[in-house]
């Protein structure tokens, strides 16, 4: 050890050569693994949004009366809104635990791009909390009497719209993480940014439902998603730096 | 290359790539029609949804307004100067509803007639005193230009 | 990349470093440097700005006035990250995960030292038996020891230790001193805060006194 | 450090005592000019301007609605620029200005929506419709509210200001949507009337145009006067421990502020 001490002072590479080098890909995999293990350990909590979505969906036929045509007509929009609402509570706690237990401080000093870690967290969050909602969509569609031809479009729409919402939500969640109270605040901030997403998603679903072309709104969503994948993690990293200042 | 500049370069390239892809997708999307309303020509071409409510926009055709006596029902024809569609509506019409006015109605097609649930009048982006409007109309008449060609709104 | 010739710059140096919060001066202006193999002890009462100083050095607070250099380079994310290890009041470990999982994740972010694994590090700090228990079941002192295991495991030659003696028993304090001495012997350096109640082992350590 | 990128006069003005005095001198003049031009503009718009060939007298709401709408966008842009300066250079004055923009901007946005709604009922036949212009303007209002809410949710006001500035920057994507919505989509809302790049193409008669422009001038002057006043108050409370504030307050008979020691 002593022989390497001198070169260590000058050069970081020398220091690394003696151990397991950290690289960006390895860091992302480590973060994904950690988040999956954590999600598995709290799998009970992961069922809550699912349960919420199923219960709310089941309430609609009771509240509106069992008119299959009425249900079929509103099914697409209702399911879209239910998914957005079911996503909200989990978004709020996206960075909260890491801020409270000091893990974010460790993120900040790690020799990895913070934006990349934020993007990885978004991916892990989407896979663990949102993907299950999309997987049960056929069941929810059946409850709402959703026309079978609309189901694939609804799922594709959600596959584009929900990552976009999680990316936006990550920025806002990071912003709100440093604040005193953030529950209703996140909803207030997410609403204006989610409106365009919901409009285009609803446009695609309505198009599919009435037998009209639905490619245009889906393409808009895809364009927004591409931009958000690059820009949102950068904004998220800036927000996390503000959150750690205290 | 030093790490700071390398990272900036990567971020810049990523942003440029994303902008390029997003622009491509937007151009593709713009070529597809996504509208607030459909024109009579589009309805005639079968582009409007069938059996579902949609918005029909156009100009109220000259001499087409017929009020059914004793009711609030009004029949009129919406045209975009190429195709026309008869519309029937029961209810109170907005102030601006008149011949030659841009109008947006929401409803469904029923046997070739558009049954409107709401009628909205769109006013155009032109503001001028009535005397000027009359003078323009007169000048247009002298030059045999249709009265609504000058200010048909931004449709 | 060629290694610059000696004399090597200090691991960390601060020049006229001062910080104010809402225009109330918190500390400074300070001048100090932390060379390879050195320990600097930051002393001061509660509220004298010890934690703030460490957070400014770690880049978690905006720099006030003055200059910070790491290895002779002006402080930036690139000159700092990967060289600095931070041990603060909070463990930096998720409570629902075990120490092994937490350390494994952080090793993925920072890289692990040669010959070190989560298990050997936990054994060195004397809580190897708790390695697979959720961190939430650990006592405050054990959490602190798990934090020390992190310092052992991860790569980084500048240790910023905020109150490392807090919550530790007599043997734990000895362990902290031993770890710092070992780290310094291998070319690292440590900046340690203490409110002065603990007798610091290294008689050669330099002191910075902060006054409220 | 990085503040050296700023020009000298910004340095001078960025110092709170300088700004406080500068704003205090400028504000009454701006406010007087704003009131005068508002009086002229309203007289010109409500009395002198002829009725519209289509809408009669009801169109006169544009003298409130249109300047407010312009202001709702202008103030958001101002807020975002100030927020960017606050984030990059951490200038305290920029933080204060960015945050004090939000309530005024929200007020103008609300006025725009309310007057538009009042106008829409007789003209279009509806109070509200979800067309692109109206929806994006509503989103703008929510953005302002989000900025206000986020800023106030932090214990530390400067952290809150920086977090809210970041939100303002994220929300800037909405500005082009508001402005171009009438061109990009077939909306119920009419297209652009006043063309600033090519005034000859503006589709509004001159006797109606000049009161509109004077009203726009009045709202801008009012905004500048109000932001100067608000920023002064904001700076005072943020700097309450500073010597210049103490001197300022001690010189007046008002109750003295106890500075935290």
CSV table of N, CA and C in Angstrom, one decimal, chain C residues 94-173:
chain,number,residue,atom,x,y,z
C,94,UNK,N,-30.2,3.0,3.2
C,94,UNK,CA,-31.7,2.8,3.2
C,94,UNK,C,-32.0,1.8,4.3
C,95,UNK,N,-33.0,2.2,5.1
C,95,UNK,CA,-33.4,1.4,6.3
C,95,UNK,C,-33.9,0.0,6.0
C,96,UNK,N,-34.6,-0.1,4.9
C,96,UNK,CA,-35.2,-1.4,4.6
C,96,UNK,C,-34.2,-2.4,3.9
C,97,UNK,N,-33.1,-1.9,3.5
C,97,UNK,CA,-32.1,-2.8,2.9
C,97,UNK,C,-31.0,-3.2,4.0
C,98,UNK,N,-30.4,-4.2,3.7
C,98,UNK,CA,-29.3,-4.7,4.6
C,98,UNK,C,-28.0,-3.8,4.3
C,99,UNK,N,-27.1,-3.9,5.3
C,99,UNK,CA,-25.8,-3.2,5.1
C,99,UNK,C,-25.1,-3.7,3.8
C,100,UNK,N,-25.2,-5.0,3.6
C,100,UNK,CA,-24.6,-5.6,2.4
C,100,UNK,C,-25.1,-5.0,1.2
C,101,UNK,N,-26.4,-4.9,1.1
C,101,UNK,CA,-27.1,-4.3,-0.1
C,101,UNK,C,-26.7,-2.9,-0.3
C,102,UNK,N,-26.8,-2.1,0.8
C,102,UNK,CA,-26.4,-0.7,0.8
C,102,UNK,C,-25.0,-0.5,0.3
C,103,UNK,N,-24.1,-1.3,0.9
C,103,UNK,CA,-22.7,-1.1,0.6
C,103,UNK,C,-22.4,-1.6,-0.8
C,104,UNK,N,-23.1,-2.6,-1.3
C,104,UNK,CA,-22.9,-3.1,-2.6
C,104,UNK,C,-23.3,-2.0,-3.6
C,105,UNK,N,-24.4,-1.4,-3.3
C,105,UNK,CA,-24.9,-0.3,-4.2
C,105,UNK,C,-23.9,0.8,-4.3
C,106,UNK,N,-23.4,1.3,-3.1
C,106,UNK,CA,-22.5,2.4,-3.1
C,106,UNK,C,-21.2,2.1,-3.8
C,107,UNK,N,-20.8,0.8,-3.6
C,107,UNK,CA,-19.5,0.4,-4.3
C,107,UNK,C,-19.7,0.5,-5.8
C,108,UNK,N,-21.0,0.2,-6.2
C,108,UNK,CA,-21.3,0.4,-7.7
C,108,UNK,C,-21.1,1.8,-8.1
C,109,UNK,N,-21.5,2.7,-7.2
C,109,UNK,CA,-21.4,4.2,-7.6
C,109,UNK,C,-19.9,4.7,-7.5
C,110,UNK,N,-19.2,4.3,-6.5
C,110,UNK,CA,-17.9,4.9,-6.2
C,110,UNK,C,-16.8,4.0,-6.6
C,111,UNK,N,-17.0,2.7,-6.8
C,111,UNK,CA,-15.9,1.8,-7.0
C,111,UNK,C,-15.4,1.3,-5.6
C,112,UNK,N,-14.9,0.1,-5.5
C,112,UNK,CA,-14.5,-0.5,-4.2
C,112,UNK,C,-12.9,-0.5,-4.2
C,113,UNK,N,-12.4,-0.3,-3.0
C,113,UNK,CA,-11.0,-0.4,-2.9
C,113,UNK,C,-10.5,-1.8,-3.1
C,114,UNK,N,-9.2,-1.9,-3.5
C,114,UNK,CA,-8.6,-3.2,-3.8
C,114,UNK,C,-8.7,-4.1,-2.5
C,115,UNK,N,-9.1,-5.3,-2.7
C,115,UNK,CA,-9.1,-6.3,-1.6
C,115,UNK,C,-10.2,-6.0,-0.6
C,116,UNK,N,-11.1,-5.1,-0.9
C,116,UNK,CA,-12.2,-4.8,0.1
C,116,UNK,C,-13.5,-5.3,-0.5
C,117,UNK,N,-14.3,-5.9,0.4
C,117,UNK,CA,-15.7,-6.2,0.0
C,117,UNK,C,-16.5,-5.7,1.2
C,118,UNK,N,-17.8,-5.8,0.9
C,118,UNK,CA,-18.7,-5.3,2.0
C,118,UNK,C,-18.5,-6.2,3.2
C,119,UNK,N,-18.2,-7.5,3.1
C,119,UNK,CA,-18.1,-8.4,4.2
C,119,UNK,C,-16.8,-8.0,5.0
C,120,UNK,N,-15.7,-7.8,4.3
C,120,UNK,CA,-14.4,-7.6,5.0
C,120,UNK,C,-14.5,-6.2,5.7
C,121,UNK,N,-15.2,-5.2,5.1
C,121,UNK,CA,-15.3,-3.9,5.7
C,121,UNK,C,-16.2,-4.0,7.0
C,122,UNK,N,-17.2,-4.8,6.9
C,122,UNK,CA,-18.1,-4.9,8.0
C,122,UNK,C,-17.4,-5.6,9.2
C,123,UNK,N,-16.6,-6.6,8.8
C,123,UNK,CA,-15.8,-7.3,9.8
C,123,UNK,C,-14.8,-6.4,10.5
C,124,UNK,N,-14.2,-5.6,9.7
C,124,UNK,CA,-13.2,-4.7,10.3
C,124,UNK,C,-13.8,-3.7,11.3
C,125,UNK,N,-15.1,-3.3,11.1
C,125,UNK,CA,-15.7,-2.4,12.0
C,125,UNK,C,-16.5,-3.1,13.1
C,126,UNK,N,-16.4,-4.4,13.1
C,126,UNK,CA,-16.9,-5.2,14.2
C,126,UNK,C,-18.4,-5.5,14.2
C,127,UNK,N,-19.0,-5.4,13.0
C,127,UNK,CA,-20.5,-5.7,13.1
C,127,UNK,C,-20.8,-6.7,11.9
C,128,UNK,N,-19.9,-7.6,11.7
C,128,UNK,CA,-20.0,-8.6,10.6
C,128,UNK,C,-21.3,-9.4,10.7
C,129,UNK,N,-21.7,-9.6,12.0
C,129,UNK,CA,-22.9,-10.4,12.2
C,129,UNK,C,-24.2,-9.8,11.7
C,130,UNK,N,-24.1,-8.5,11.6
C,130,UNK,CA,-25.4,-7.7,11.2
C,130,UNK,C,-25.5,-7.4,9.7
C,131,UNK,N,-24.6,-8.0,9.0
C,131,UNK,CA,-24.4,-7.6,7.6
C,131,UNK,C,-25.7,-7.8,6.8
C,132,UNK,N,-26.5,-8.8,7.1
C,132,UNK,CA,-27.7,-9.1,6.3
C,132,UNK,C,-29.0,-8.7,7.0
C,133,UNK,N,-28.8,-8.0,8.1
C,133,UNK,CA,-30.0,-7.5,8.8
C,133,UNK,C,-30.4,-6.1,8.1
C,134,UNK,N,-31.7,-5.8,8.1
C,134,UNK,CA,-32.1,-4.5,7.6
C,134,UNK,C,-31.5,-3.4,8.5
C,135,UNK,N,-31.0,-2.4,7.9
C,135,UNK,CA,-30.3,-1.3,8.6
C,135,UNK,C,-31.2,-0.7,9.7
C,136,UNK,N,-32.6,-0.8,9.5
C,136,UNK,CA,-33.5,-0.2,10.5
C,136,UNK,C,-33.3,-0.9,11.8
C,137,UNK,N,-32.9,-2.2,11.8
C,137,UNK,CA,-32.7,-2.9,13.1
C,137,UNK,C,-31.4,-2.6,13.8
C,138,UNK,N,-30.5,-1.9,13.2
C,138,UNK,CA,-29.2,-1.6,13.8
C,138,UNK,C,-29.4,-0.4,14.8
C,139,UNK,N,-28.6,-0.4,15.9
C,139,UNK,CA,-28.6,0.7,16.8
C,139,UNK,C,-27.9,1.9,16.2
C,140,UNK,N,-28.0,3.0,16.9
C,140,UNK,CA,-27.4,4.2,16.4
C,140,UNK,C,-25.9,4.0,16.2
C,141,UNK,N,-25.3,3.4,17.2
C,141,UNK,CA,-23.8,3.2,17.2
C,141,UNK,C,-23.5,2.2,16.0
C,142,UNK,N,-24.3,1.2,15.8
C,142,UNK,CA,-24.0,0.2,14.8
C,142,UNK,C,-24.2,0.9,13.4
C,143,UNK,N,-25.1,1.8,13.3
C,143,UNK,CA,-25.3,2.5,12.0
C,143,UNK,C,-24.0,3.3,11.7
C,144,UNK,N,-23.5,3.9,12.8
C,144,UNK,CA,-22.3,4.7,12.6
C,144,UNK,C,-21.2,3.8,12.1
C,145,UNK,N,-21.1,2.6,12.7
C,145,UNK,CA,-20.1,1.7,12.3
C,145,UNK,C,-20.3,1.3,10.9
C,146,UNK,N,-21.5,1.1,10.5
C,146,UNK,CA,-21.8,0.7,9.1
C,146,UNK,C,-21.3,1.9,8.2
C,147,UNK,N,-21.5,3.1,8.6
C,147,UNK,CA,-21.0,4.3,7.9
C,147,UNK,C,-19.5,4.2,7.8
C,148,UNK,N,-18.8,3.8,8.8
C,148,UNK,CA,-17.3,3.6,8.8
C,148,UNK,C,-16.9,2.5,7.8
C,149,UNK,N,-17.7,1.5,7.8
C,149,UNK,CA,-17.4,0.4,6.8
C,149,UNK,C,-17.5,0.9,5.4
C,150,UNK,N,-18.4,1.9,5.2
C,150,UNK,CA,-18.5,2.5,3.8
C,150,UNK,C,-17.2,3.2,3.5
C,151,UNK,N,-16.7,3.9,4.5
C,151,UNK,CA,-15.4,4.7,4.2
C,151,UNK,C,-14.3,3.7,3.8
C,152,UNK,N,-14.3,2.5,4.5
C,152,UNK,CA,-13.3,1.6,4.2
C,152,UNK,C,-13.4,1.0,2.8
C,153,UNK,N,-14.7,0.8,2.5
C,153,UNK,CA,-14.9,0.0,1.2
C,153,UNK,C,-14.7,0.9,0.0
C,154,UNK,N,-15.2,2.2,0.1
C,154,UNK,CA,-15.2,2.9,-1.2
C,154,UNK,C,-13.9,3.6,-1.5
C,155,UNK,N,-13.7,4.0,-2.8
C,155,UNK,CA,-12.6,4.7,-3.2
C,155,UNK,C,-12.7,6.2,-2.9
C,156,UNK,N,-11.7,6.8,-2.5
C,156,UNK,CA,-11.7,8.2,-2.2
C,156,UNK,C,-10.6,8.5,-1.2
C,157,UNK,N,-9.8,9.5,-1.5
C,157,UNK,CA,-8.7,9.7,-0.5
C,157,UNK,C,-9.0,10.9,0.5
C,158,UNK,N,-10.0,11.7,0.2
C,158,UNK,CA,-10.3,12.7,1.2
C,158,UNK,C,-11.5,12.4,2.0
C,159,UNK,N,-11.3,12.2,3.3
C,159,UNK,CA,-12.5,11.8,4.1
C,159,UNK,C,-13.0,13.1,4.8
C,160,UNK,N,-14.3,13.4,4.6
C,160,UNK,CA,-14.9,14.5,5.3
C,160,UNK,C,-15.8,13.8,6.4
C,161,UNK,N,-15.4,13.9,7.6
C,161,UNK,CA,-16.2,13.1,8.7
C,161,UNK,C,-16.8,14.1,9.6
C,162,UNK,N,-18.1,14.2,9.6
C,162,UNK,CA,-18.9,15.1,10.4
C,162,UNK,C,-19.3,14.4,11.7
C,163,UNK,N,-18.7,14.8,12.8
C,163,UNK,CA,-18.9,14.1,14.1
C,163,UNK,C,-18.9,12.6,14.1
C,164,UNK,N,-17.7,12.0,13.7
C,164,UNK,CA,-17.7,10.6,13.5
C,164,UNK,C,-17.8,9.9,14.9
C,165,UNK,N,-17.5,10.6,16.0
C,165,UNK,CA,-17.5,9.9,17.3
C,165,UNK,C,-18.9,9.9,17.9
C,166,UNK,N,-19.8,10.6,17.3
C,166,UNK,CA,-21.2,10.6,18.0
C,166,UNK,C,-21.8,9.2,18.0
C,167,UNK,N,-22.4,8.9,19.1
C,167,UNK,CA,-23.1,7.6,19.3
C,167,UNK,C,-22.2,6.5,19.5
C,168,UNK,N,-20.9,6.7,19.5
C,168,UNK,CA,-20.0,5.5,19.6
C,168,UNK,C,-19.5,5.4,21.1
C,169,UNK,N,-19.2,4.1,21.4
C,169,UNK,CA,-18.7,3.8,22.7
C,169,UNK,C,-17.2,4.0,22.7
C,170,UNK,N,-16.5,3.7,23.8
C,170,UNK,CA,-15.1,3.9,23.9
C,170,UNK,C,-14.3,3.2,22.8
C,171,UNK,N,-14.7,1.9,22.6
C,171,UNK,CA,-14.0,1.1,21.6
C,171,UNK,C,-14.3,1.6,20.2
C,172,UNK,N,-15.5,2.1,20.0
C,172,UNK,CA,-15.8,2.7,18.7
C,172,UNK,C,-15.0,3.9,18.4
C,173,UNK,N,-14.7,4.7,19.5
C,173,UNK,CA,-13.9,5.9,19.3
C,173,UNK,C,-12.5,5.5,18.9
